[in-house]
PDB file of C-alpha atoms in Angstrom:
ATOM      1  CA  UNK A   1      12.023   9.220  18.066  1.00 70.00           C
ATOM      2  CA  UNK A   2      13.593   6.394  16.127  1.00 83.00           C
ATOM      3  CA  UNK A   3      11.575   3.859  17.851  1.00 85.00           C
ATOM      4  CA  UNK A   4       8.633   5.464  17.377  1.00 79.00           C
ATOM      5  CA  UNK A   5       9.902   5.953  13.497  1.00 85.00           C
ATOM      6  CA  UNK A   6      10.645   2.047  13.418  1.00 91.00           C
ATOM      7  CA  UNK A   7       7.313   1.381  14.781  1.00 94.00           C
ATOM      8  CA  UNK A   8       5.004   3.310  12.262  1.00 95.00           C
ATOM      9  CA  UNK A   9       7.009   1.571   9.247  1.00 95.00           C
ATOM     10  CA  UNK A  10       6.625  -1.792   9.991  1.00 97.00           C
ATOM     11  CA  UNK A  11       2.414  -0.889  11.160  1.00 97.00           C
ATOM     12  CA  UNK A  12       2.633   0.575   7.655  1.00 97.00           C
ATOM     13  CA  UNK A  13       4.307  -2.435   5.877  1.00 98.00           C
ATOM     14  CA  UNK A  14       1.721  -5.047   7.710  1.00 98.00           C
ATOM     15  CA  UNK A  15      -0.974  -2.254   6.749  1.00 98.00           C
ATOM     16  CA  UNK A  16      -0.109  -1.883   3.172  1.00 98.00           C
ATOM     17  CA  UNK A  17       0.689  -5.723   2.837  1.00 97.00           C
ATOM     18  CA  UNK A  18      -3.040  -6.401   3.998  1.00 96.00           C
ATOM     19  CA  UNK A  19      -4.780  -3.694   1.548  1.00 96.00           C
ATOM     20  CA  UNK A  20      -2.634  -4.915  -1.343  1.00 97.00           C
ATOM     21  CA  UNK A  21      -2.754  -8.656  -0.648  1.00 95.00           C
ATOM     22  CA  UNK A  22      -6.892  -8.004   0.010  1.00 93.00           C
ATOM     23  CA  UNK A  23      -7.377  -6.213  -2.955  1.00 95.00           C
ATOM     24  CA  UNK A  24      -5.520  -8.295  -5.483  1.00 95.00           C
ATOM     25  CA  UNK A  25      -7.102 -11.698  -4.427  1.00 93.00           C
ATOM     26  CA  UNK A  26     -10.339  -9.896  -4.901  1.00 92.00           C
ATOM     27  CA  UNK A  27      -9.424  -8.791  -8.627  1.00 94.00           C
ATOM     28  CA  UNK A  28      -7.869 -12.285  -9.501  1.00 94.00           C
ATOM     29  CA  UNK A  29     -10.993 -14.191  -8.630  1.00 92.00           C
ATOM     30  CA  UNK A  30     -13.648 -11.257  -9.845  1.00 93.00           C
ATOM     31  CA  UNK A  31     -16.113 -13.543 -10.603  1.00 93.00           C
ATOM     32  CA  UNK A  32     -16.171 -15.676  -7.074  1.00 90.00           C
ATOM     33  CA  UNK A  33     -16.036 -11.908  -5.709  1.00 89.00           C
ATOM     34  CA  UNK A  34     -18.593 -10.857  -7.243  1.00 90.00           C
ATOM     35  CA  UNK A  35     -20.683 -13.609  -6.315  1.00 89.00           C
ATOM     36  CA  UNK A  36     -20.122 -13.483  -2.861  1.00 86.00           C
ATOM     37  CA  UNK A  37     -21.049  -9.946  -2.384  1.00 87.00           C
ATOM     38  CA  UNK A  38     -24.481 -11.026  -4.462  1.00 86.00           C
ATOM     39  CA  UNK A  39     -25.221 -13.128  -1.114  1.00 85.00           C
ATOM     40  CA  UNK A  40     -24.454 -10.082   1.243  1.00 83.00           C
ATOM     41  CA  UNK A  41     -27.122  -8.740   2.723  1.00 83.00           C
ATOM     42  CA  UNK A  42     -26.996  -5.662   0.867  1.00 81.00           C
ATOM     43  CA  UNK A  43     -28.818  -3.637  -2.372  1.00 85.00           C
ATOM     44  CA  UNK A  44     -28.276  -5.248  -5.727  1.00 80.00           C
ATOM     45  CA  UNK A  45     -26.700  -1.542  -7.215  1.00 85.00           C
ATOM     46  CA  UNK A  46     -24.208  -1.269  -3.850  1.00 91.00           C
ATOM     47  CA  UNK A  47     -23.033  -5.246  -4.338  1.00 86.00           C
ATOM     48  CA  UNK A  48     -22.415  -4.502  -8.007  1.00 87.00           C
ATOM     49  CA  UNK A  49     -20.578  -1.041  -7.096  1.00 93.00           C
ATOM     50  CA  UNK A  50     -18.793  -2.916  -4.598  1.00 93.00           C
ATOM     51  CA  UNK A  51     -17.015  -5.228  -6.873  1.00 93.00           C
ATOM     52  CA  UNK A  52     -14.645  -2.625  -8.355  1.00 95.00           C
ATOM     53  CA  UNK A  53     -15.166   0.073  -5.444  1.00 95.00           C
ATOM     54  CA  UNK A  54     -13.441  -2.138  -2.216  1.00 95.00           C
ATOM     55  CA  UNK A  55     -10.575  -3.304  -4.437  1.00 96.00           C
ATOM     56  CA  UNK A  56      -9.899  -0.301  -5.407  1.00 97.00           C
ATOM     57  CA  UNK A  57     -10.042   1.747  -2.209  1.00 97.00           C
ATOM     58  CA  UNK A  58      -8.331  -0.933  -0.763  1.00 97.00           C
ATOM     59  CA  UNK A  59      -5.349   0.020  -3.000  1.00 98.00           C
ATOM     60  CA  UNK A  60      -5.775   3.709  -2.595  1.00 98.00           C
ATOM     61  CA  UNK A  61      -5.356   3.590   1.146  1.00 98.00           C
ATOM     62  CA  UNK A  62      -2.499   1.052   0.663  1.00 98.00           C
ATOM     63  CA  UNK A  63      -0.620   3.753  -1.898  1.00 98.00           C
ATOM     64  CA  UNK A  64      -1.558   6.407   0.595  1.00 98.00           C
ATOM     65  CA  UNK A  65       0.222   5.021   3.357  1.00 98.00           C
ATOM     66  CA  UNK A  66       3.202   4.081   0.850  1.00 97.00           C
ATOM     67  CA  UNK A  67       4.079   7.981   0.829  1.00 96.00           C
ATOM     68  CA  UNK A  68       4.522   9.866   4.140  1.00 93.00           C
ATOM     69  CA  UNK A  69       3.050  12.932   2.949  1.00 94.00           C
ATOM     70  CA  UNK A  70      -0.066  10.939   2.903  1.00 97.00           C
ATOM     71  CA  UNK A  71       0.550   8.525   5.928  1.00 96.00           C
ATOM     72  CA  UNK A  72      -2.032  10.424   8.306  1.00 96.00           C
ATOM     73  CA  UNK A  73      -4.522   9.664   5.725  1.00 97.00           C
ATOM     74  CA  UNK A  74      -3.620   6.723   5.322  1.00 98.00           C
ATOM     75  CA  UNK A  75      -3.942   5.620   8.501  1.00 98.00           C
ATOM     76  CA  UNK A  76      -7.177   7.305   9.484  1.00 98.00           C
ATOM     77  CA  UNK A  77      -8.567   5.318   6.007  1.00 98.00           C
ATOM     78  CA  UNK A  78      -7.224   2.207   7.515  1.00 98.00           C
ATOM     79  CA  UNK A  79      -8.847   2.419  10.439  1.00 98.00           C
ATOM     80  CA  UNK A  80     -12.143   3.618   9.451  1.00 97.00           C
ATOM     81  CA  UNK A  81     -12.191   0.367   7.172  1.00 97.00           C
ATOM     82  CA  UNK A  82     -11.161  -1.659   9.773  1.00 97.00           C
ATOM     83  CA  UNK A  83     -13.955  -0.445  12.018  1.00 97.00           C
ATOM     84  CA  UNK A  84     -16.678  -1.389   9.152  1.00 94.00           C
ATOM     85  CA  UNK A  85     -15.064  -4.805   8.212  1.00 92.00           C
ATOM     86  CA  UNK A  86     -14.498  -5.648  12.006  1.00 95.00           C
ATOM     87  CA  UNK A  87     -18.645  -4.174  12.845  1.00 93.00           C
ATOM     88  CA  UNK A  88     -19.478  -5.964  10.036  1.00 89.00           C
ATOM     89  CA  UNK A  89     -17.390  -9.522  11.102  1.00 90.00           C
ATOM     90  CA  UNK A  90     -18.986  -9.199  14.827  1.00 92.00           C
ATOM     91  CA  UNK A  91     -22.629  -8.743  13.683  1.00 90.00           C
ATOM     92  CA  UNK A  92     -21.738 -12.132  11.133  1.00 86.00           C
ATOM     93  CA  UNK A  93     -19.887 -13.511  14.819  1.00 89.00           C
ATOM     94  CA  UNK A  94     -23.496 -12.751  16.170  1.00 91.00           C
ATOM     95  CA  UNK A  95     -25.495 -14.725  14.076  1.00 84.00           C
ATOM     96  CA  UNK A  96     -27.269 -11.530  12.392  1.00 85.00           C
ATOM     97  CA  UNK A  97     -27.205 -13.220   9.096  1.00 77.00           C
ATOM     98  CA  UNK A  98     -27.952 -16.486   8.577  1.00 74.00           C
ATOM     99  CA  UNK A  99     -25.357 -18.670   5.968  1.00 70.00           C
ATOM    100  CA  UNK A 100     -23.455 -15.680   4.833  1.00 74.00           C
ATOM    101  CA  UNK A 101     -20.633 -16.360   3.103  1.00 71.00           C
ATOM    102  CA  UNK A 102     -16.817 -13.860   3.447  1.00 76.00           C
ATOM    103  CA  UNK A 103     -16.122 -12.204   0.821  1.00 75.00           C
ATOM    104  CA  UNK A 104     -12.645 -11.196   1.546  1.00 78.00           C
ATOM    105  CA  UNK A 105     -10.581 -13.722  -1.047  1.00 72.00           C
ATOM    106  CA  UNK A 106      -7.707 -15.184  -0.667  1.00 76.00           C
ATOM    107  CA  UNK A 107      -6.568 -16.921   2.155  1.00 81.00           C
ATOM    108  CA  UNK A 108      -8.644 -14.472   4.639  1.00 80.00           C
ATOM    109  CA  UNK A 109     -12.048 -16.465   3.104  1.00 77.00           C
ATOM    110  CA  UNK A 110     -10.689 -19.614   4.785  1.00 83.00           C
ATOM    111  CA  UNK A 111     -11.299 -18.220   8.105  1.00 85.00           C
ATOM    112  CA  UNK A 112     -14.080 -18.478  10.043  1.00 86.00           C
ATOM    113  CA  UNK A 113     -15.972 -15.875  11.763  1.00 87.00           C
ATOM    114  CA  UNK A 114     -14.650 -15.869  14.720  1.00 90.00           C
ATOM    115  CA  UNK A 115     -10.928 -16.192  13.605  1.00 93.00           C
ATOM    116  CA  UNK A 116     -11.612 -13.405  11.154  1.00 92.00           C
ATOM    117  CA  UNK A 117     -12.780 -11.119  13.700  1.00 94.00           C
ATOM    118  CA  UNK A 118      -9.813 -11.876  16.157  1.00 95.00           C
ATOM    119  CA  UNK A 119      -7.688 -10.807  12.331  1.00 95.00           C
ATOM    120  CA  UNK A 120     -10.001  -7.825  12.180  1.00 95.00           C
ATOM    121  CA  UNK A 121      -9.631  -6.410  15.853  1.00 97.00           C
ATOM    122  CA  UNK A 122      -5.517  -7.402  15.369  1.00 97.00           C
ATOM    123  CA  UNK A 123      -5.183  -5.137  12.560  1.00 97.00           C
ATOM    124  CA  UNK A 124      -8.339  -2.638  13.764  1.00 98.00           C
ATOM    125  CA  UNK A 125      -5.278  -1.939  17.035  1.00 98.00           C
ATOM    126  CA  UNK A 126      -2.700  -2.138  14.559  1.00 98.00           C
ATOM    127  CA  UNK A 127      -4.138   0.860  12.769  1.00 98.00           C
ATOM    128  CA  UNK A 128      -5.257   2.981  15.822  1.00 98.00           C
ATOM    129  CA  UNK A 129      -1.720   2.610  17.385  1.00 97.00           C
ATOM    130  CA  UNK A 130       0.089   3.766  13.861  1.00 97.00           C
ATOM    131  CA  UNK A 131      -2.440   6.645  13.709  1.00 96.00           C
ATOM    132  CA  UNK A 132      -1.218   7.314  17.790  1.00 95.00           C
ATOM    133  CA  UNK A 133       1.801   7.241  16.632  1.00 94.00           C
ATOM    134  CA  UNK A 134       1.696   9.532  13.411  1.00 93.00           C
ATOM    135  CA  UNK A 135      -0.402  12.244  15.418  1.00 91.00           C
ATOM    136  CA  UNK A 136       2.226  12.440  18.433  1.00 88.00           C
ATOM    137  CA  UNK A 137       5.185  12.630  15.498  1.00 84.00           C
ATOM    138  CA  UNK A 138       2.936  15.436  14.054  1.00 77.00           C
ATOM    139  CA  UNK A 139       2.382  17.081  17.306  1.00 75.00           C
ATOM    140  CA  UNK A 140       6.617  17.341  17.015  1.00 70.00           C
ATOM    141  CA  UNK A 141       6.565  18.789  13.788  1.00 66.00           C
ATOM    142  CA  UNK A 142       7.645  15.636  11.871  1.00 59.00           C
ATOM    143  CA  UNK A 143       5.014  14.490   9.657  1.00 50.00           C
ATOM    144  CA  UNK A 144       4.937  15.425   5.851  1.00 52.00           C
ATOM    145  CA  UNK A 145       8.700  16.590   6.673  1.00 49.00           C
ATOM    146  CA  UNK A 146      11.404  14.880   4.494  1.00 47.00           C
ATOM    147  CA  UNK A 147      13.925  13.124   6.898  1.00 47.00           C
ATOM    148  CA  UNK A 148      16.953  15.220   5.939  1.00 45.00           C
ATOM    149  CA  UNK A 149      18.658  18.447   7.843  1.00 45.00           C
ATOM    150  CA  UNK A 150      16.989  20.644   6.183  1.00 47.00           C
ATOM    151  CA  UNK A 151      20.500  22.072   4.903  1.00 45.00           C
ATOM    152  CA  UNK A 152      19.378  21.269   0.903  1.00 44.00           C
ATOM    153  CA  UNK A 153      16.923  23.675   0.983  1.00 45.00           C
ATOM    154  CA  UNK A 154      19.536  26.629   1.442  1.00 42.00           C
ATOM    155  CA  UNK A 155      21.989  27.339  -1.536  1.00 47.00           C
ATOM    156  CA  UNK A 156      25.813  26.191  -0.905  1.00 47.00           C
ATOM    157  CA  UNK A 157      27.746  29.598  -1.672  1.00 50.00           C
ATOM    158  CA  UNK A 158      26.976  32.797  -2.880  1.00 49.00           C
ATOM    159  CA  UNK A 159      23.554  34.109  -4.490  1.00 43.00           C
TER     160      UNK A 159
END
């Protein structure tokens, strides 16, 4: 049980530690952002949704997985982006697009395709094993459960 417990914190620290780190180079350089996502090979409207959309999520999913009520979302969030970055890494691996730059920021942009999709599928496991994880600590009873006894919720003495 502990090791298990052990286990999903530090998936969740390396988790939320991406999603924040992600997010935040993306709003410091908005403009480079922005501009990268114009040369995706997506719809105008989307890339200019996109801008403050990923960030954002990006930060949701990271505050979801701060709170362990909301760790099983979390998780499943995590992955499911994973799964659409990573797809969307391995069709740029591919050579479906042709000159197409990242638009991750930070030091993630410095990668290059193939390095980023090695990152992706490291962190796409890292997600599926944490959501493993949480859903065989739920099938005990534990998730969403504050760590304690249980003996607060019962008054000390008398009515």
């Amino acid at each position: 049980m502990k090791k298990v417990k052990n286990r999903l914190t530090w998936i969740k620290l390396f988790l939320i530690t991406l999603w924040v780190y992600a997010a935040v180079s993306k709003l410091l350089e908005v403009e480079v952002f922005a501009a990268q996502l114009e040369r995706q090979p997506l719809p105008f409207w989307l890339a200019s949704h996109l801008v403050w959309a990923l960030p954002v999520a990006e930060l949701l999913v990271a505050g979801l997985l701060v709170f362990r009520r909301f760790e099983l979302a979390g998780l499943w969030f995590s992955l499911g982006l994973m799964l659409l970055f990573t797809g969307y890494v391995a069709l740029a691996v591919w050579g479906v697009w042709q000159d197409l730059p990242c638009a991750c920021g930070g030091v993630l942009s410095q990668l290059g395709w193939q390095e980023h999709l090695v990152f992706n599928l490291l962190f796409t496991v890292l997600a599926g094993y944490g959501l493993s994880l949480c859903m065989k600590r739920k099938g005990r009873g534990e998730v969403g459960r504050a760590s304690s006894s249980g003996a607060a919720a019962y008054r000390s003495g008398g009515r």
